[in-house]
Amino acid sequence: MTKTIFEKSQSKQHAYSLPRQWKALASFMPPKELCRESELTLPEISEIDLTRHFAELAQRNVGIDNCFYPLGSCTMKLNPRVNELAAALPGFTKSHPLAPPEAVQGNLQLIVELVDMLCEISGMSAGTLLPNAGSQGEFIGIQMISAYHKDRQDHARTEIIIPDNAHGTNPATAAMAGYKAVCVRSDASGDIDFEHLKELVSERTAGLMLTNPNTLGLFSPKILEITHLIHTHGGLLYYDGANLNPLLNIARPGDMGFDVMHINLHKTFSTPHGGGGPGSGPVLCNDKLKPFLPVPRVEKKGGSYRLVWQNGKSIGKIASFHGNFGIYLRAYLYAKLHGHAGLRRIAEISVLNANYLKKLLAPLFTVPFPQHCMHEFVLQADNYIDKGIRALDIAKRLLDYGVHAPTIYFPLIIKECMLIEPTESESKNTLDNFIEIMKIIVAEIHTNPEIVKTAPHSKPVRRLDEVLAAKKPILKHNGKAPPEASETTNHYPTV
């Protein structure tokens, strides 16, 4: 049985050294009402044992640094180490967010230049780096749309139209901003059902939230008709920038008719991703919505950079300080190092890799949309249901072969869906190896489906009861060891 950290505890062991000032602090006693009445039970462990414990845990992780990670719609790509080194330079890490503008001119210059680069790439005219995540960027964009309509005294616009294959944050954002989310269907080709959209759009329409290419990995050939229809009825268009990666310096959301958008820097500009952050979701807009951008804004005037807080139509302050500076520093370097041609090449290779995989995996699975895809594509594992195998089982079996699973069961409109995105970072050898692994798993489904159904077999933790974990999470350690894992049944270990 694997020991918990509490079982590793040994009396009088410790992994810390107190500062020299400790003696002075030791004489200080907090007020009696703040003191504990009983000893705090914590593990006691030496530094070397603690180091080994966390190193061993780290080896259990499956991530982009140790395996292929075809996580559709999340763009799990290489984070260049040179960008990490530059972001760690003392001039950046020791800059205080409350420093006066004259003391951080280089930082402010970087902010302005990154916004300008992102505007050029997206076809927008202004923007902000303040949002701390793509989801917050979405919320800011919809708030700007709301402020635009209110400024025009157009209070009847209470609806946001959202495709049935949208990212889950879209309807959540609309609801948080006070709008009713109205769902528009997809047609047989995977695009928005244009006739259904025409039925839904009205004087109540505040806007349409859309990503193009959509979550099925398909670029809409009707995008100009769609944006024209919404604008004709007085609505605005929000671009979900999660799928910007295949468009870099090839096509621009602003040219398609979108009014405001966010960019997930981790998905397109290779900033670190995972573990709930760190995030950054810059918002970019056209001249129509520029007055409603949040404050502060950074502007260059007379050869120097300054913060501008006064903007009568602004939606106001939405984040502390200047957003997640360390993250958009990395994005700035990524764009600078690649240049215009390099960014376009990223888009081209991501599309090529996705179509290569789609073509060679097609004989193994159902392909709901046979046309060329962009950076990602969907397959269906529904042809193996008669053998008791679902997409989840294939995803778990991939772990035994050293591959992280793609996104499964999203978009929700595709039965037994697997959403696969190789990104531009991966070599042909890696893609060919993934194809061979998929062939092996399909062969196992036919000859020994039970080994797939009970996977993974090679990981420290077997298949968990994910429904129970979501409904009854254990958020603190109870000091007891977890039950031993059964070879044939699921278990839910103590966190």
Tab-separated table of C-alpha atoms in Angstrom:
chain	number	residue	atom	x	y	z
A	1	MET	CA	0.000	0.000	0.000
A	2	THR	CA	1.305	3.469	-0.919
A	3	LYS	CA	2.070	5.480	2.190
A	4	THR	CA	0.595	8.899	2.721
A	5	ILE	CA	2.757	11.809	3.802
A	6	PHE	CA	1.385	11.313	7.318
A	7	GLU	CA	2.768	7.771	7.342
A	8	LYS	CA	6.174	9.131	6.354
A	9	SER	CA	6.154	11.382	9.390
A	10	GLN	CA	8.922	10.866	11.999
A	11	SER	CA	9.026	12.672	15.300
A	12	LYS	CA	11.481	15.587	15.588
A	13	GLN	CA	12.212	15.667	11.843
A	14	HIS	CA	11.897	18.954	9.979
A	15	ALA	CA	12.585	20.479	6.565
A	16	TYR	CA	13.083	24.121	7.367
A	17	SER	CA	15.522	26.554	8.923
A	18	LEU	CA	14.266	29.551	10.839
A	19	PRO	CA	15.481	33.087	10.037
A	20	ARG	CA	17.933	34.837	12.346
A	21	GLN	CA	15.185	37.118	13.554
A	22	TRP	CA	13.336	34.122	15.005
A	23	LYS	CA	14.556	34.751	18.563
A	24	ALA	CA	12.952	38.176	18.556
A	25	LEU	CA	9.742	36.734	17.156
A	26	ALA	CA	9.726	33.928	19.706
A	27	SER	CA	9.095	36.397	22.497
A	28	PHE	CA	5.904	37.567	20.821
A	29	MET	CA	2.702	35.896	21.886
A	30	PRO	CA	-0.579	36.453	20.026
A	31	PRO	CA	-3.721	37.321	22.006
A	32	LYS	CA	-5.039	34.385	23.995
A	33	GLU	CA	-8.286	34.204	22.007
A	34	LEU	CA	-6.273	33.582	18.840
A	35	CYS	CA	-4.248	30.711	20.302
A	36	ARG	CA	-5.112	27.081	19.599
A	37	GLU	CA	-6.332	24.958	22.471
A	38	SER	CA	-4.765	21.786	21.091
A	39	GLU	CA	-1.638	20.872	19.177
A	40	LEU	CA	-1.816	21.116	15.381
A	41	THR	CA	-1.230	17.662	13.915
A	42	LEU	CA	1.156	18.051	11.007
A	43	PRO	CA	3.613	15.615	9.461
A	44	GLU	CA	7.215	15.861	10.614
A	45	ILE	CA	9.622	14.958	7.856
A	46	SER	CA	13.199	15.668	6.856
A	47	GLU	CA	14.039	17.827	3.850
A	48	ILE	CA	15.452	14.973	1.778
A	49	ASP	CA	12.410	12.755	2.411
A	50	LEU	CA	10.093	15.639	1.559
A	51	THR	CA	12.035	16.341	-1.642
A	52	ARG	CA	11.823	12.705	-2.679
A	53	HIS	CA	8.112	12.611	-1.873
A	54	PHE	CA	7.270	15.495	-4.202
A	55	ALA	CA	9.710	14.294	-6.878
A	56	GLU	CA	7.976	10.905	-6.849
A	57	LEU	CA	4.567	12.584	-7.138
A	58	ALA	CA	5.816	14.697	-10.051
A	59	GLN	CA	6.834	11.550	-11.931
A	60	ARG	CA	3.218	10.405	-11.795
A	61	ASN	CA	2.030	13.473	-13.695
A	62	VAL	CA	1.112	13.163	-17.353
A	63	GLY	CA	1.819	16.425	-19.151
A	64	ILE	CA	3.192	18.152	-22.212
A	65	ASP	CA	6.775	17.784	-20.951
A	66	ASN	CA	6.699	13.988	-20.878
A	67	CYS	CA	4.159	12.829	-23.455
A	68	PHE	CA	2.126	13.685	-26.533
A	69	TYR	CA	-0.844	15.790	-25.416
A	70	PRO	CA	-3.452	16.066	-28.227
A	71	LEU	CA	-5.957	17.960	-26.078
A	72	GLY	CA	-8.455	19.393	-28.546
A	73	SER	CA	-9.567	22.998	-28.122
A	74	CYS	CA	-6.856	23.644	-25.512
A	75	THR	CA	-3.776	23.851	-27.762
A	76	MET	CA	-1.283	22.146	-25.445
A	77	LYS	CA	1.849	23.278	-27.233
A	78	LEU	CA	5.513	23.771	-26.398
A	79	ASN	CA	6.340	26.564	-23.920
A	80	PRO	CA	9.781	27.737	-25.185
A	81	ARG	CA	12.273	27.720	-22.320
A	82	VAL	CA	13.976	30.855	-23.609
A	83	ASN	CA	10.765	32.761	-22.856
A	84	GLU	CA	10.730	31.345	-19.327
A	85	LEU	CA	14.301	32.510	-18.776
A	86	ALA	CA	13.560	36.005	-20.045
A	87	ALA	CA	10.433	36.282	-17.893
A	88	ALA	CA	12.569	35.455	-14.839
A	89	LEU	CA	14.925	38.395	-15.335
A	90	PRO	CA	15.096	40.551	-12.175
A	91	GLY	CA	14.124	43.700	-14.053
A	92	PHE	CA	10.714	42.124	-14.656
A	93	THR	CA	10.197	40.004	-11.549
A	94	LYS	CA	11.194	42.791	-9.158
A	95	SER	CA	9.078	45.503	-10.777
A	96	HIS	CA	6.482	46.567	-8.245
A	97	PRO	CA	2.938	46.966	-9.623
A	98	LEU	CA	2.566	50.225	-7.668
A	99	ALA	CA	5.784	51.712	-9.038
A	100	PRO	CA	5.265	55.123	-10.655
A	101	PRO	CA	5.085	55.049	-14.476
A	102	GLU	CA	8.421	56.829	-14.858
A	103	ALA	CA	10.133	53.938	-13.026
A	104	VAL	CA	8.687	51.163	-15.238
A	105	GLN	CA	8.748	52.660	-18.712
A	106	GLY	CA	10.088	49.425	-20.221
A	107	ASN	CA	7.218	47.400	-18.790
A	108	LEU	CA	4.630	49.880	-20.026
A	109	GLN	CA	6.278	49.935	-23.460
A	110	LEU	CA	5.965	46.143	-23.611
A	111	ILE	CA	2.257	46.395	-22.769
A	112	VAL	CA	1.622	48.903	-25.547
A	113	GLU	CA	3.640	46.957	-28.112
A	114	LEU	CA	1.929	43.650	-27.285
A	115	VAL	CA	-1.530	45.219	-27.607
A	116	ASP	CA	-0.480	46.693	-30.966
A	117	MET	CA	0.792	43.304	-32.183
A	118	LEU	CA	-2.374	41.516	-31.090
A	119	CYS	CA	-4.503	44.178	-32.781
A	120	GLU	CA	-2.589	43.733	-36.023
A	121	ILE	CA	-2.947	39.944	-35.852
A	122	SER	CA	-6.668	40.078	-35.062
A	123	GLY	CA	-7.734	43.022	-37.231
A	124	MET	CA	-8.808	45.151	-34.268
A	125	SER	CA	-7.901	48.737	-33.355
A	126	ALA	CA	-7.553	48.777	-29.551
A	127	GLY	CA	-7.305	46.445	-26.594
A	128	THR	CA	-6.406	45.677	-23.012
A	129	LEU	CA	-4.284	43.058	-21.288
A	130	LEU	CA	-6.060	43.392	-17.946
A	131	PRO	CA	-8.226	40.208	-17.919
A	132	ASN	CA	-6.597	37.416	-15.900
A	133	ALA	CA	-8.116	34.552	-17.921
A	134	GLY	CA	-9.882	33.869	-21.185
A	135	SER	CA	-13.139	33.410	-19.291
A	136	GLN	CA	-12.740	36.851	-17.707
A	137	GLY	CA	-11.888	38.246	-21.132
A	138	GLU	CA	-15.175	36.854	-22.442
A	139	PHE	CA	-17.062	38.486	-19.604
A	140	ILE	CA	-15.350	41.835	-20.248
A	141	GLY	CA	-16.168	41.648	-23.969
A	142	ILE	CA	-19.853	40.976	-23.329
A	143	GLN	CA	-19.915	43.741	-20.711
A	144	MET	CA	-18.542	46.094	-23.358
A	145	ILE	CA	-21.314	45.034	-25.751
A	146	SER	CA	-23.839	45.653	-22.977
A	147	ALA	CA	-22.351	49.106	-22.279
A	148	TYR	CA	-22.531	49.941	-25.999
A	149	HIS	CA	-26.256	49.169	-26.188
A	150	LYS	CA	-26.986	51.028	-22.946
A	151	ASP	CA	-25.085	54.045	-24.229
A	152	ARG	CA	-27.416	54.055	-27.225
A	153	GLN	CA	-30.452	53.707	-24.927
A	154	ASP	CA	-31.177	50.396	-26.643
A	155	HIS	CA	-32.485	48.538	-23.607
A	156	ALA	CA	-34.609	45.979	-25.469
A	157	ARG	CA	-31.570	43.860	-26.365
A	158	THR	CA	-31.712	41.051	-23.828
A	159	GLU	CA	-30.461	38.028	-25.777
A	160	ILE	CA	-27.110	36.609	-26.817
A	161	ILE	CA	-27.175	33.964	-29.555
A	162	ILE	CA	-24.752	31.062	-29.020
A	163	PRO	CA	-24.097	27.985	-31.232
A	164	ASP	CA	-24.929	24.523	-29.902
A	165	ASN	CA	-21.251	23.532	-30.231
A	166	ALA	CA	-19.901	26.548	-28.300
A	167	HIS	CA	-17.376	26.396	-25.493
A	168	GLY	CA	-19.182	26.102	-22.163
A	169	THR	CA	-17.957	29.495	-21.019
A	170	ASN	CA	-20.059	31.232	-23.687
A	171	PRO	CA	-23.535	30.624	-22.212
A	172	ALA	CA	-22.107	31.081	-18.699
A	173	THR	CA	-20.672	34.460	-19.688
A	174	ALA	CA	-23.934	35.587	-21.275
A	175	ALA	CA	-25.892	34.608	-18.168
A	176	MET	CA	-23.440	36.344	-15.826
A	177	ALA	CA	-23.753	39.510	-17.897
A	178	GLY	CA	-27.537	39.411	-17.487
A	179	TYR	CA	-28.448	38.094	-20.933
A	180	LYS	CA	-30.646	35.209	-22.001
A	181	ALA	CA	-28.604	32.643	-23.934
A	182	VAL	CA	-30.377	31.598	-27.155
A	183	CYS	CA	-29.059	28.443	-28.854
A	184	VAL	CA	-28.646	28.246	-32.635
A	185	ARG	CA	-28.373	24.794	-34.234
A	186	SER	CA	-25.547	23.384	-36.332
A	187	ASP	CA	-26.382	22.152	-39.821
A	188	ALA	CA	-25.354	18.876	-41.433
A	189	SER	CA	-21.969	20.307	-42.462
A	190	GLY	CA	-21.096	21.376	-38.901
A	191	ASP	CA	-21.605	25.092	-39.555
A	192	ILE	CA	-24.255	27.367	-38.047
A	193	ASP	CA	-27.694	26.601	-39.463
A	194	PHE	CA	-28.152	29.932	-41.243
A	195	GLU	CA	-31.895	29.558	-41.683
A	196	HIS	CA	-32.297	28.882	-37.965
A	197	LEU	CA	-30.131	31.908	-37.176
A	198	LYS	CA	-32.392	34.103	-39.309
A	199	GLU	CA	-35.357	32.904	-37.254
A	200	LEU	CA	-33.644	33.759	-33.962
A	201	VAL	CA	-32.146	37.174	-34.657
A	202	SER	CA	-34.403	40.091	-33.736
A	203	GLU	CA	-34.508	43.491	-32.065
A	204	ARG	CA	-33.823	41.603	-28.814
A	205	THR	CA	-30.448	40.373	-30.082
A	206	ALA	CA	-27.547	42.071	-28.314
A	207	GLY	CA	-24.990	39.927	-30.094
A	208	LEU	CA	-23.699	36.585	-31.283
A	209	MET	CA	-20.833	34.731	-29.588
A	210	LEU	CA	-18.903	32.629	-32.041
A	211	THR	CA	-15.519	31.025	-32.593
A	212	ASN	CA	-14.311	30.493	-36.143
A	213	PRO	CA	-13.096	27.837	-36.767
A	214	ASN	CA	-15.683	26.359	-34.438
A	215	THR	CA	-15.168	23.658	-31.830
A	216	LEU	CA	-15.618	20.999	-34.516
A	217	GLY	CA	-12.469	22.379	-36.123
A	218	LEU	CA	-14.371	23.765	-39.124
A	219	PHE	CA	-14.036	27.221	-40.684
A	220	SER	CA	-17.356	28.757	-41.632
A	221	PRO	CA	-17.657	29.630	-45.353
A	222	LYS	CA	-20.733	31.693	-44.408
A	223	ILE	CA	-19.000	33.893	-41.856
A	224	LEU	CA	-19.484	37.162	-43.783
A	225	GLU	CA	-23.187	36.420	-44.261
A	226	ILE	CA	-23.484	35.649	-40.544
A	227	THR	CA	-21.814	38.848	-39.373
A	228	HIS	CA	-23.775	40.929	-41.889
A	229	LEU	CA	-27.052	39.448	-40.663
A	230	ILE	CA	-26.310	40.286	-37.007
A	231	HIS	CA	-25.135	43.817	-37.815
A	232	THR	CA	-28.175	44.454	-39.991
A	233	HIS	CA	-30.372	43.748	-36.976
A	234	GLY	CA	-28.332	46.050	-34.720
A	235	GLY	CA	-26.437	43.358	-32.852
A	236	LEU	CA	-22.690	42.975	-32.299
A	237	LEU	CA	-20.384	40.004	-32.710
A	238	TYR	CA	-18.127	38.521	-30.078
A	239	TYR	CA	-15.226	36.315	-31.221
A	240	ASP	CA	-14.220	33.543	-28.844
A	241	GLY	CA	-10.462	33.582	-29.462
A	242	ALA	CA	-9.823	30.077	-28.148
A	243	ASN	CA	-9.432	28.816	-31.728
A	244	LEU	CA	-7.216	31.581	-33.114
A	245	ASN	CA	-4.151	29.340	-33.519
A	246	PRO	CA	-4.836	28.205	-37.141
A	247	LEU	CA	-5.581	31.741	-38.344
A	248	LEU	CA	-2.369	33.536	-37.346
A	249	ASN	CA	-1.535	36.026	-40.102
A	250	ILE	CA	-3.824	34.165	-42.515
A	251	ALA	CA	-7.268	35.470	-41.546
A	252	ARG	CA	-8.379	38.054	-38.980
A	253	PRO	CA	-11.567	38.140	-36.885
A	254	GLY	CA	-11.850	41.902	-37.401
A	255	ASP	CA	-11.934	41.407	-41.164
A	256	MET	CA	-14.681	38.814	-40.722
A	257	GLY	CA	-16.888	41.430	-39.067
A	258	PHE	CA	-16.354	40.726	-35.365
A	259	ASP	CA	-16.514	43.705	-33.006
A	260	VAL	CA	-14.754	42.396	-29.898
A	261	MET	CA	-12.797	39.294	-28.919
A	262	HIS	CA	-10.501	37.749	-26.366
A	263	ILE	CA	-7.339	35.717	-26.930
A	264	ASN	CA	-6.283	32.789	-24.735
A	265	LEU	CA	-2.552	33.447	-24.599
A	266	HIS	CA	-1.848	29.874	-23.489
A	267	LYS	CA	-3.672	28.468	-26.509
A	268	THR	CA	-2.181	30.640	-29.218
A	269	PHE	CA	0.923	32.339	-27.836
A	270	SER	CA	2.464	29.461	-25.901
A	271	THR	CA	2.249	30.705	-22.333
A	272	PRO	CA	2.088	28.094	-19.535
A	273	HIS	CA	-1.224	26.332	-19.108
A	274	GLY	CA	-2.710	24.062	-16.493
A	275	GLY	CA	-3.364	23.831	-12.792
A	276	GLY	CA	-5.909	26.623	-12.902
A	277	GLY	CA	-3.491	29.232	-14.180
A	278	PRO	CA	-1.652	31.449	-14.544
A	279	GLY	CA	-3.914	32.938	-17.176
A	280	SER	CA	-4.295	35.971	-19.356
A	281	GLY	CA	-7.129	36.791	-21.733
A	282	PRO	CA	-6.464	40.056	-23.604
A	283	VAL	CA	-9.547	41.755	-25.038
A	284	LEU	CA	-9.376	43.483	-28.414
A	285	CYS	CA	-12.049	45.521	-30.140
A	286	ASN	CA	-12.830	47.826	-33.068
A	287	ASP	CA	-13.337	51.599	-32.910
A	288	LYS	CA	-17.032	51.123	-32.165
A	289	LEU	CA	-16.292	49.538	-28.786
A	290	LYS	CA	-12.981	51.234	-27.963
A	291	PRO	CA	-14.579	53.826	-25.607
A	292	PHE	CA	-15.868	51.012	-23.373
A	293	LEU	CA	-12.527	49.299	-22.696
A	294	PRO	CA	-11.663	48.874	-18.992
A	295	VAL	CA	-9.161	51.116	-17.204
A	296	PRO	CA	-6.360	51.785	-16.702
A	297	ARG	CA	-5.123	51.972	-20.276
A	298	VAL	CA	-1.479	52.484	-21.149
A	299	GLU	CA	-0.767	55.165	-23.760
A	300	LYS	CA	2.324	56.705	-25.247
A	301	LYS	CA	2.465	60.480	-25.223
A	302	GLY	CA	5.450	62.728	-25.948
A	303	GLY	CA	7.967	59.885	-26.014
A	304	SER	CA	6.932	58.344	-22.683
A	305	TYR	CA	4.271	55.950	-21.448
A	306	ARG	CA	1.542	56.774	-18.952
A	307	LEU	CA	-1.530	55.293	-17.318
A	308	VAL	CA	-4.906	56.718	-18.328
A	309	TRP	CA	-7.698	56.307	-15.770
A	310	GLN	CA	-10.222	58.814	-17.062
A	311	ASN	CA	-12.658	57.408	-19.594
A	312	GLY	CA	-16.297	58.339	-19.122
A	313	LYS	CA	-17.742	55.370	-21.048
A	314	SER	CA	-15.343	52.732	-19.725
A	315	ILE	CA	-16.799	49.701	-17.953
A	316	GLY	CA	-14.279	50.527	-15.201
A	317	LYS	CA	-11.572	48.631	-13.366
A	318	ILE	CA	-11.769	44.864	-13.742
A	319	ALA	CA	-8.466	43.535	-12.339
A	320	SER	CA	-5.722	44.405	-9.899
A	321	PHE	CA	-2.792	46.358	-11.270
A	322	HIS	CA	-1.928	45.538	-14.920
A	323	GLY	CA	-3.094	41.947	-15.275
A	324	ASN	CA	-0.749	38.957	-15.299
A	325	PHE	CA	2.369	40.715	-16.564
A	326	GLY	CA	4.622	37.646	-16.484
A	327	ILE	CA	2.308	35.774	-18.822
A	328	TYR	CA	1.982	38.417	-21.502
A	329	LEU	CA	5.720	38.998	-21.300
A	330	ARG	CA	6.100	35.423	-22.532
A	331	ALA	CA	3.486	35.983	-25.251
A	332	TYR	CA	5.302	39.137	-26.380
A	333	LEU	CA	8.559	37.204	-26.738
A	334	TYR	CA	6.816	34.368	-28.582
A	335	ALA	CA	5.401	36.782	-31.166
A	336	LYS	CA	8.675	38.700	-31.480
A	337	LEU	CA	10.850	35.605	-31.889
A	338	HIS	CA	8.623	34.111	-34.590
A	339	GLY	CA	7.831	37.302	-36.458
A	340	HIS	CA	5.035	37.704	-39.007
A	341	ALA	CA	6.133	34.815	-41.246
A	342	GLY	CA	6.865	32.536	-38.295
A	343	LEU	CA	3.405	33.008	-36.791
A	344	ARG	CA	1.816	32.215	-40.138
A	345	ARG	CA	3.948	29.087	-40.340
A	346	ILE	CA	2.645	28.038	-36.910
A	347	ALA	CA	-0.899	28.255	-38.236
A	348	GLU	CA	-0.058	26.329	-41.399
A	349	ILE	CA	1.688	23.469	-39.571
A	350	SER	CA	-1.088	23.155	-36.981
A	351	VAL	CA	-3.619	22.743	-39.810
A	352	LEU	CA	-1.380	20.308	-41.704
A	353	ASN	CA	-0.813	18.150	-38.598
A	354	ALA	CA	-4.527	17.993	-37.812
A	355	ASN	CA	-5.522	17.005	-41.337
A	356	TYR	CA	-2.744	14.384	-41.460
A	357	LEU	CA	-4.067	12.740	-38.302
A	358	LYS	CA	-7.676	13.017	-39.424
A	359	LYS	CA	-6.952	11.308	-42.736
A	360	LEU	CA	-5.050	8.386	-41.210
A	361	LEU	CA	-7.367	7.846	-38.247
A	362	ALA	CA	-10.508	7.969	-40.387
A	363	PRO	CA	-10.498	4.183	-41.150
A	364	LEU	CA	-10.620	3.455	-37.400
A	365	PHE	CA	-13.498	5.695	-36.321
A	366	THR	CA	-16.629	7.464	-37.528
A	367	VAL	CA	-15.846	10.813	-39.171
A	368	PRO	CA	-18.935	13.047	-38.836
A	369	PHE	CA	-17.533	15.851	-41.014
A	370	PRO	CA	-15.280	14.611	-43.837
A	371	GLN	CA	-14.194	18.027	-45.152
A	372	HIS	CA	-10.775	19.481	-44.378
A	373	CYS	CA	-10.454	20.696	-40.812
A	374	MET	CA	-8.414	23.497	-39.304
A	375	HIS	CA	-6.241	22.915	-36.212
A	376	GLU	CA	-8.471	20.252	-34.616
A	377	PHE	CA	-11.085	17.699	-35.628
A	378	VAL	CA	-13.699	15.384	-34.185
A	379	LEU	CA	-13.943	11.605	-34.437
A	380	GLN	CA	-16.609	9.321	-32.999
A	381	ALA	CA	-16.020	6.063	-31.143
A	382	ASP	CA	-19.662	5.045	-31.493
A	383	ASN	CA	-18.842	2.109	-33.761
A	384	TYR	CA	-17.413	0.209	-30.761
A	385	ILE	CA	-20.376	0.578	-28.401
A	386	ASP	CA	-21.592	-2.937	-29.322
A	387	LYS	CA	-18.383	-4.258	-27.755
A	388	GLY	CA	-18.979	-2.236	-24.604
A	389	ILE	CA	-16.274	0.300	-25.437
A	390	ARG	CA	-16.813	4.043	-25.240
A	391	ALA	CA	-14.638	7.084	-25.885
A	392	LEU	CA	-13.756	7.193	-22.174
A	393	ASP	CA	-12.275	3.694	-22.337
A	394	ILE	CA	-10.062	4.588	-25.297
A	395	ALA	CA	-8.932	7.739	-23.492
A	396	LYS	CA	-7.929	5.732	-20.416
A	397	ARG	CA	-6.129	3.091	-22.486
A	398	LEU	CA	-4.027	5.766	-24.192
A	399	LEU	CA	-2.418	6.472	-20.805
A	400	ASP	CA	-0.933	2.972	-20.782
A	401	TYR	CA	0.845	3.810	-24.029
A	402	GLY	CA	2.287	7.089	-22.749
A	403	VAL	CA	-0.168	9.429	-24.491
A	404	HIS	CA	-2.484	11.898	-22.808
A	405	ALA	CA	-6.073	11.557	-23.965
A	406	PRO	CA	-7.685	14.073	-26.314
A	407	THR	CA	-10.794	15.917	-25.191
A	408	ILE	CA	-13.735	13.500	-25.031
A	409	TYR	CA	-17.508	14.111	-25.052
A	410	PHE	CA	-17.067	17.654	-26.339
A	411	PRO	CA	-18.644	19.156	-28.334
A	412	LEU	CA	-21.738	17.678	-26.730
A	413	ILE	CA	-23.595	17.435	-30.046
A	414	ILE	CA	-21.295	14.616	-31.261
A	415	LYS	CA	-21.971	11.116	-29.914
A	416	GLU	CA	-18.927	9.461	-28.283
A	417	CYS	CA	-16.844	12.408	-29.413
A	418	MET	CA	-13.059	12.641	-29.403
A	419	LEU	CA	-11.737	16.137	-30.170
A	420	ILE	CA	-8.111	15.863	-31.285
A	421	GLU	CA	-5.586	18.666	-31.715
A	422	PRO	CA	-1.910	17.875	-32.364
A	423	THR	CA	-0.707	21.535	-32.523
A	424	GLU	CA	2.239	22.631	-34.621
A	425	SER	CA	4.784	21.577	-31.985
A	426	GLU	CA	4.642	17.860	-32.774
A	427	SER	CA	6.826	16.038	-35.305
A	428	LYS	CA	5.612	13.594	-37.936
A	429	ASN	CA	7.226	10.772	-35.934
A	430	THR	CA	5.099	11.657	-32.909
A	431	LEU	CA	1.940	11.750	-35.026
A	432	ASP	CA	2.785	8.412	-36.676
A	433	ASN	CA	3.369	6.850	-33.249
A	434	PHE	CA	-0.029	8.132	-32.079
A	435	ILE	CA	-1.686	6.576	-35.137
A	436	GLU	CA	-0.004	3.214	-34.435
A	437	ILE	CA	-1.137	3.323	-30.803
A	438	MET	CA	-4.704	3.992	-31.915
A	439	LYS	CA	-4.488	1.015	-34.270
A	440	ILE	CA	-3.276	-1.196	-31.416
A	441	ILE	CA	-6.124	-0.059	-29.162
A	442	VAL	CA	-8.709	-0.732	-31.881
A	443	ALA	CA	-7.209	-4.199	-32.366
A	444	GLU	CA	-7.531	-4.758	-28.601
A	445	ILE	CA	-11.176	-3.702	-28.761
A	446	HIS	CA	-11.790	-6.547	-31.218
A	447	THR	CA	-9.652	-9.203	-29.504
A	448	ASN	CA	-9.597	-8.285	-25.808
A	449	PRO	CA	-12.072	-5.488	-25.048
A	450	GLU	CA	-11.820	-6.051	-21.292
A	451	ILE	CA	-8.240	-4.708	-21.212
A	452	VAL	CA	-9.488	-1.462	-22.744
A	453	LYS	CA	-12.578	-1.329	-20.549
A	454	THR	CA	-10.502	-1.554	-17.352
A	455	ALA	CA	-7.600	0.720	-18.375
A	456	PRO	CA	-5.324	2.262	-17.271
A	457	HIS	CA	-3.216	-0.593	-15.936
A	458	SER	CA	0.236	1.011	-15.681
A	459	LYS	CA	-0.488	4.111	-13.593
A	460	PRO	CA	-0.198	4.532	-9.809
A	461	VAL	CA	-3.921	5.280	-9.630
A	462	ARG	CA	-6.454	3.194	-11.490
A	463	ARG	CA	-9.724	4.481	-12.927
A	464	LEU	CA	-11.538	6.759	-10.490
A	465	ASP	CA	-15.243	7.231	-9.910
A	466	GLU	CA	-15.315	10.658	-11.557
A	467	VAL	CA	-19.011	11.264	-10.874
A	468	LEU	CA	-18.515	10.686	-7.160
A	469	ALA	CA	-15.395	12.848	-7.184
A	470	ALA	CA	-17.371	15.738	-8.663
A	471	LYS	CA	-20.426	15.333	-6.425
A	472	LYS	CA	-18.651	14.532	-3.153
A	473	PRO	CA	-15.129	15.968	-3.336
A	474	ILE	CA	-12.813	15.328	-0.391
A	475	LEU	CA	-10.993	18.609	0.026
A	476	LYS	CA	-8.913	17.943	3.121
A	477	HIS	CA	-6.769	15.080	4.379
A	478	ASN	CA	-8.286	13.096	7.218
A	479	GLY	CA	-4.921	11.752	8.368
A	480	LYS	CA	-5.800	8.204	7.358
A	481	ALA	CA	-4.331	6.074	4.623
A	482	PRO	CA	-6.550	5.456	1.555
A	483	PRO	CA	-7.943	1.964	0.977
A	484	GLU	CA	-5.886	-0.292	-1.241
A	485	ALA	CA	-6.805	-0.154	-4.927
A	486	SER	CA	-8.580	-3.204	-6.246
A	487	GLU	CA	-7.401	-4.678	-9.497
A	488	THR	CA	-10.978	-5.069	-10.697
A	489	THR	CA	-12.967	-2.298	-9.065
A	490	ASN	CA	-12.809	1.459	-8.941
A	491	HIS	CA	-11.710	3.241	-5.811
A	492	TYR	CA	-11.853	6.818	-4.686
A	493	PRO	CA	-8.652	7.583	-2.758
A	494	THR	CA	-8.434	10.121	0.015
A	495	VAL	CA	-6.975	13.399	-1.257
